[in-house]
Coordinates of N, CA and C in Angstrom, one line a residue:
M30 N 1.3 -1.0 -0.3 CA 0.0 0.0 0.5 C 0.9 1.1 -0.2
F31 N 1.7 1.5 1.2 CA 2.9 2.4 0.5 C 3.3 2.6 0.2
N32 N 4.3 1.4 -0.3 CA 5.9 1.4 -1.8 C 5.0 1.9 -2.8
M33 N 3.5 1.5 -3.4 CA 3.5 2.2 -4.3 C 3.2 3.0 -4.8
K34 N 3.5 4.3 -4.1 CA 3.3 5.4 -4.8 C 5.4 5.8 -4.2
K35 N 5.3 6.6 -5.3 CA 6.9 7.6 -4.5 C 6.8 7.9 -4.1
Q36 N 7.3 7.8 -2.7 CA 7.9 9.4 -1.9 C 8.2 10.2 -2.3
P37 N 7.6 11.8 -1.4 CA 8.4 12.9 -1.9 C 9.5 12.1 -1.5
P38 N 10.3 13.9 -1.8 CA 11.3 14.4 -2.0 C 11.8 15.3 -0.8
I39 N 12.8 15.2 0.0 CA 13.2 16.3 0.5 C 13.6 17.4 0.2
K40 N 12.8 18.0 0.4 CA 13.4 19.9 0.2 C 13.5 21.1 0.6
S41 N 13.3 20.5 2.1 CA 13.9 21.6 3.1 C 14.3 20.7 4.1
L42 N 15.5 21.3 4.9 CA 16.2 21.0 6.0 C 16.5 22.1 7.5
I43 N 16.2 22.1 8.5 CA 16.4 22.7 9.5 C 17.3 22.1 10.1
A44 N 18.4 22.7 9.9 CA 19.9 22.2 10.6 C 19.8 21.6 11.9
D45 N 20.8 21.1 12.9 CA 21.5 20.8 13.9 C 21.7 21.1 14.3
G46 N 21.6 22.6 15.6 CA 21.3 23.5 15.7 C 21.1 24.8 16.1
S47 N 20.2 24.8 15.1 CA 18.7 25.1 14.2 C 17.7 25.1 15.3
L48 N 17.1 26.8 15.7 CA 16.3 27.0 17.1 C 15.1 27.7 15.8
I49 N 14.0 26.6 15.5 CA 12.6 27.4 14.8 C 11.9 28.7 15.5
Q50 N 11.6 29.1 16.2 CA 10.1 29.4 17.2 C 9.0 29.5 16.2
G51 N 7.7 28.7 16.3 CA 7.4 29.8 15.8 C 6.6 27.8 15.1
N52 N 5.2 28.1 14.1 CA 5.1 26.5 13.5 C 5.1 27.1 12.4
V53 N 6.1 26.2 11.5 CA 5.8 25.5 10.5 C 5.2 24.1 9.5
S54 N 5.2 24.8 8.2 CA 3.8 24.5 6.8 C 4.8 23.8 6.4
F55 N 5.0 23.4 5.4 CA 6.0 22.2 5.2 C 4.7 21.3 3.3
S56 N 5.0 21.4 2.1 CA 4.9 20.0 1.2 C 5.9 19.5 0.8
D57 N 5.8 18.7 0.4 CA 6.9 17.7 -0.6 C 7.3 17.1 1.0
G58 N 9.1 17.7 1.0 CA 9.7 16.8 2.0 C 10.1 17.5 3.5
L59 N 10.2 17.5 4.5 CA 11.9 17.9 6.0 C 11.8 17.3 6.1
R60 N 12.8 17.8 6.6 CA 14.0 16.5 7.8 C 13.8 17.9 8.6
I61 N 14.0 17.6 9.6 CA 15.0 18.5 11.1 C 15.6 17.3 11.5
D62 N 16.1 18.6 11.9 CA 17.9 18.4 12.8 C 18.4 18.8 13.9
G63 N 16.8 19.2 13.7 CA 17.4 21.2 14.5 C 15.8 21.0 15.8
Q64 N 15.8 22.5 16.1 CA 14.7 22.0 17.1 C 13.5 22.9 16.6
V65 N 12.0 22.4 17.0 CA 11.6 23.3 16.7 C 10.4 23.6 17.6
V66 N 9.9 25.3 17.9 CA 9.1 24.7 19.2 C 8.3 25.4 18.9
G67 N 6.1 24.8 18.8 CA 5.7 25.3 17.6 C 5.8 23.9 16.7
N68 N 4.2 23.9 16.2 CA 3.8 22.6 15.6 C 4.2 22.9 14.1
V69 N 4.0 21.9 13.3 CA 5.3 21.4 12.2 C 4.3 20.2 11.5
R70 N 3.5 21.6 10.3 CA 2.3 21.0 9.5 C 2.4 20.4 8.6
A71 N 2.1 19.5 7.4 CA 1.7 19.1 6.5 C 1.3 19.6 5.0
K72 N 0.8 20.5 4.7 CA -0.3 21.1 3.5 C -0.5 19.5 3.0
D73 N -2.2 19.4 2.8 CA -3.2 18.4 2.8 C -3.1 18.0 1.1
D74 N -2.2 19.1 0.1 CA -2.7 18.7 -1.2 C -1.9 18.0 -2.0
V75 N -1.1 17.3 -0.6 CA 0.7 17.3 -1.5 C 0.7 15.7 -0.8
A76 N 1.0 13.9 -1.4 CA 2.2 13.9 -0.2 C 3.1 14.2 0.1
S77 N 3.9 14.0 1.7 CA 4.3 14.6 2.2 C 5.3 13.6 3.7
I78 N 6.6 13.6 3.3 CA 7.1 12.9 4.4 C 7.7 14.5 5.5
L79 N 7.8 13.5 6.8 CA 8.5 14.2 7.4 C 9.6 13.2 8.9
V80 N 11.1 14.3 8.7 CA 12.0 12.7 9.1 C 12.5 13.6 10.6
I81 N 12.3 13.6 11.4 CA 12.8 14.1 12.9 C 13.8 13.0 13.3
S82 N 14.7 13.6 12.8 CA 16.1 12.8 13.7 C 16.4 12.6 14.4
E83 N 17.5 11.6 14.7 CA 18.0 11.7 16.2 C 18.5 12.4 17.1
T84 N 19.2 13.9 16.5 CA 19.5 15.3 16.8 C 18.2 16.3 17.5
A85 N 17.9 15.6 17.5 CA 15.9 17.0 16.8 C 15.1 16.8 18.0
S86 N 14.0 17.9 18.0 CA 13.6 18.3 18.5 C 12.2 18.7 18.6
V87 N 11.1 18.1 19.1 CA 10.3 19.0 18.0 C 8.9 19.7 19.3
Q88 N 8.2 20.5 20.3 CA 7.1 20.2 21.2 C 6.4 21.6 20.2
G89 N 5.2 20.7 20.5 CA 4.0 21.0 19.2 C 3.8 19.8 18.7
E90 N 2.7 20.2 18.4 CA 1.8 19.1 16.9 C 2.4 18.3 15.8
I91 N 2.7 17.7 15.4 CA 2.5 17.7 14.1 C 1.6 16.6 13.4
I92 N 2.4 17.0 11.6 CA 0.7 16.4 10.9 C 1.5 15.9 9.6
A93 N 1.5 15.0 9.5 CA 1.8 15.0 7.9 C 1.5 13.3 7.6
D94 N 1.9 13.6 6.4 CA 1.6 11.9 5.8 C 2.8 10.5 6.3
H95 N 3.8 10.9 6.1 CA 4.4 10.2 6.0 C 5.5 10.5 7.2
I96 N 6.0 9.9 8.7 CA 6.7 10.4 9.7 C 7.5 9.1 9.8
I97 N 9.0 9.8 10.6 CA 9.8 8.9 10.5 C 10.7 9.5 11.5
I98 N 10.7 9.3 13.1 CA 10.6 9.8 14.2 C 12.1 9.3 14.6
N99 N 12.9 9.4 14.9 CA 14.1 9.2 15.6 C 14.6 10.5 17.0
G100 N 13.8 11.4 17.2 CA 14.4 12.3 18.0 C 13.3 12.9 19.4
S101 N 13.1 13.8 19.5 CA 12.1 13.7 20.5 C 11.1 14.8 20.2
V102 N 10.0 14.5 21.1 CA 8.4 15.2 20.2 C 7.8 14.9 21.5
K103 N 7.2 16.1 21.7 CA 6.5 17.0 22.8 C 5.2 17.5 22.7
G104 N 4.0 16.8 21.7 CA 3.4 17.7 21.5 C 2.3 16.0 21.3
P105 N 1.2 16.4 19.8 CA 0.2 15.3 19.7 C 0.9 15.0 18.5
V106 N 1.0 13.6 18.0 CA 1.7 13.6 16.1 C 0.1 12.7 15.5
T107 N -0.8 13.6 14.5 CA -1.0 12.3 13.1 C -0.3 12.1 12.2
A108 N -0.5 10.7 12.1 CA 0.6 10.0 10.5 C -1.1 10.3 10.0
R109 N -0.8 10.8 9.1 CA -2.1 10.2 7.8 C -2.6 8.8 7.3
M110 N -0.6 8.3 7.2 CA -0.5 7.5 6.6 C 0.4 6.4 7.0
L111 N 1.9 6.0 7.1 CA 2.1 6.1 8.0 C 3.6 6.8 9.5
L112 N 3.8 5.9 10.5 CA 4.9 6.3 11.0 C 5.7 5.5 11.5
E113 N 6.8 5.8 11.6 CA 7.6 5.0 11.7 C 8.6 5.5 12.7
L114 N 8.7 4.9 13.5 CA 9.1 4.7 15.4 C 10.4 4.3 15.7
Q115 N 11.6 5.1 15.5 CA 13.8 4.3 15.5 C 13.6 4.2 16.7
P116 N 14.4 3.8 17.5 CA 14.7 4.0 19.1 C 15.1 4.2 19.1
K117 N 15.6 5.5 19.3 CA 15.5 6.7 19.8 C 14.8 7.4 19.9
A118 N 13.6 7.4 19.4 CA 11.9 8.3 19.2 C 11.6 8.0 21.0
R119 N 11.4 9.5 21.2 CA 10.6 9.3 22.4 C 9.7 10.7 22.3
I120 N 7.5 10.6 22.3 CA 7.2 10.6 22.0 C 6.6 10.8 23.2
E121 N 6.0 12.7 23.8 CA 5.4 12.8 25.2 C 3.8 13.0 24.1
G122 N 3.1 12.6 24.1 CA 2.0 13.2 23.1 C 0.8 11.4 23.0
D123 N -0.4 12.5 22.3 CA -0.7 11.1 22.1 C -0.8 11.0 20.6
V124 N -1.1 9.8 19.9 CA -0.3 9.6 18.8 C -1.5 8.7 17.7
D125 N -1.6 9.6 16.9 CA -2.9 8.8 16.4 C -2.1 8.6 14.5
Y126 N -2.1 7.6 14.2 CA -1.7 6.8 13.1 C -2.1 6.4 11.9
S127 N -2.5 5.5 10.6 CA -3.1 5.1 10.4 C -2.6 3.1 9.8
A128 N -0.6 3.4 9.9 CA -0.4 2.2 10.1 C 0.7 2.0 11.0
L129 N 1.9 1.8 11.7 CA 2.8 2.1 12.6 C 3.7 0.8 13.2
E130 N 4.5 1.8 12.4 CA 6.5 0.4 13.1 C 7.3 0.7 13.8
M131 N 7.7 0.3 15.0 CA 8.1 0.9 16.1 C 9.0 -0.5 16.1
H132 N 9.9 0.7 16.6 CA 11.5 -0.1 16.7 C 11.9 -0.4 18.2
P133 N 12.1 -1.2 18.7 CA 12.7 -1.9 20.2 C 12.9 -0.4 20.9
G134 N 12.7 -0.2 21.5 CA 13.9 1.6 22.0 C 13.0 2.8 21.9
A135 N 11.9 2.8 21.2 CA 10.7 3.9 21.0 C 9.8 3.9 21.9
L136 N 9.9 5.0 22.5 CA 9.2 5.3 23.6 C 8.0 6.0 23.2
I137 N 6.6 6.2 23.5 CA 5.5 7.0 23.7 C 4.2 6.8 25.1
T138 N 5.1 8.2 25.5 CA 4.0 8.4 26.7 C 2.8 9.3 26.5
G139 N 1.6 8.6 25.9 CA 0.6 8.8 25.7 C -0.8 8.6 24.9
Q140 N -1.6 8.7 24.3 CA -2.4 7.2 23.9 C -2.4 7.0 22.5
L141 N -2.3 6.3 22.1 CA -2.2 5.3 20.8 C -3.8 5.3 19.9
R142 N -4.1 5.9 19.2 CA -5.0 6.0 18.2 C -5.1 5.6 17.2
P143 N -5.8 4.7 16.3 CA -5.9 4.4 15.0 C -6.5 5.6 13.6
I144 N -6.4 5.5 13.1 CA -7.1 6.8 12.0 C -7.5 4.8 11.4
L145 N -9.3 5.2 10.9 CA -9.6 4.5 11.0 C -10.8 4.3 9.6
E146 N -10.5 4.3 8.6 CA -11.2 4.3 6.8 C -12.7 3.1 6.7
G147 N -13.6 3.2 7.3 CA -14.8 2.7 7.2 C -14.0 1.2 8.8
E148 N -14.0 -0.2 8.5 CA -13.5 -0.6 9.5 C -12.9 -1.7 9.7
E149 N -11.9 -1.4 8.7 CA -10.4 -1.9 8.7 C -9.6 -1.1 10.1
K150 N -9.3 -2.6 10.2 CA -7.5 -2.6 11.6 C -6.4 -1.6 10.9
P151 N -5.8 -1.2 11.6 CA -4.4 -0.7 11.1 C -3.8 -1.3 11.6
T152 N -3.0 -1.1 10.2 CA -1.8 -2.1 10.4 C -0.6 -1.4 11.3
L153 N 0.0 -3.1 12.2 CA 0.6 -2.8 12.6 C 1.4 -3.8 12.5
K154 N 3.3 -3.3 12.1 CA 4.2 -3.5 11.5 C 5.5 -4.2 12.9
L155 N 5.9 -5.0 13.3 CA 6.2 -4.6 14.6 C 8.2 -5.2 14.1
A156 N 9.1 -4.6 14.0 CA 10.3 -4.0 13.0 C 11.4 -5.9 13.6
A157 N 12.0 -5.8 13.0 CA 12.5 -7.0 14.0 C 13.8 -6.3 14.2
N158 N 14.5 -6.8 15.8 CA 15.5 -6.5 15.9 C 17.0 -7.3 15.4
N159 N 18.2 -6.5 14.8 CA 18.9 -6.5 13.4 C 20.3 -6.9 14.2
Q160 N 20.2 -7.3 15.6 CA 21.8 -6.5 16.4 C 21.6 -9.1 16.1

């Protein structure tokens, strides 16, 4: 389902050492290596991907189609298509997802709520430990 469409390109970067205070709106792809204090939202009309790296932190609401987290988030997260939680992911807030991939070591302090279309069950994938 998710591999049929080509991933949007990551066109923007918030670099390590950068601090953004305020809301961020983006289309296509965004990678965050720095710090954002504010909401991070992808536009609804285009496929989107958001990468929050190991060095990144976000304090605010996050909304995008495909979200990959390996840093820290304080606030609610909504992944309209797929949420990937890498081993160093730390989320303090409720999480809404259509599909979820969670690696060992990732932590969520909050509720997990599937986004259901009709009566479909959400897709859950457990990541294998590659060690």
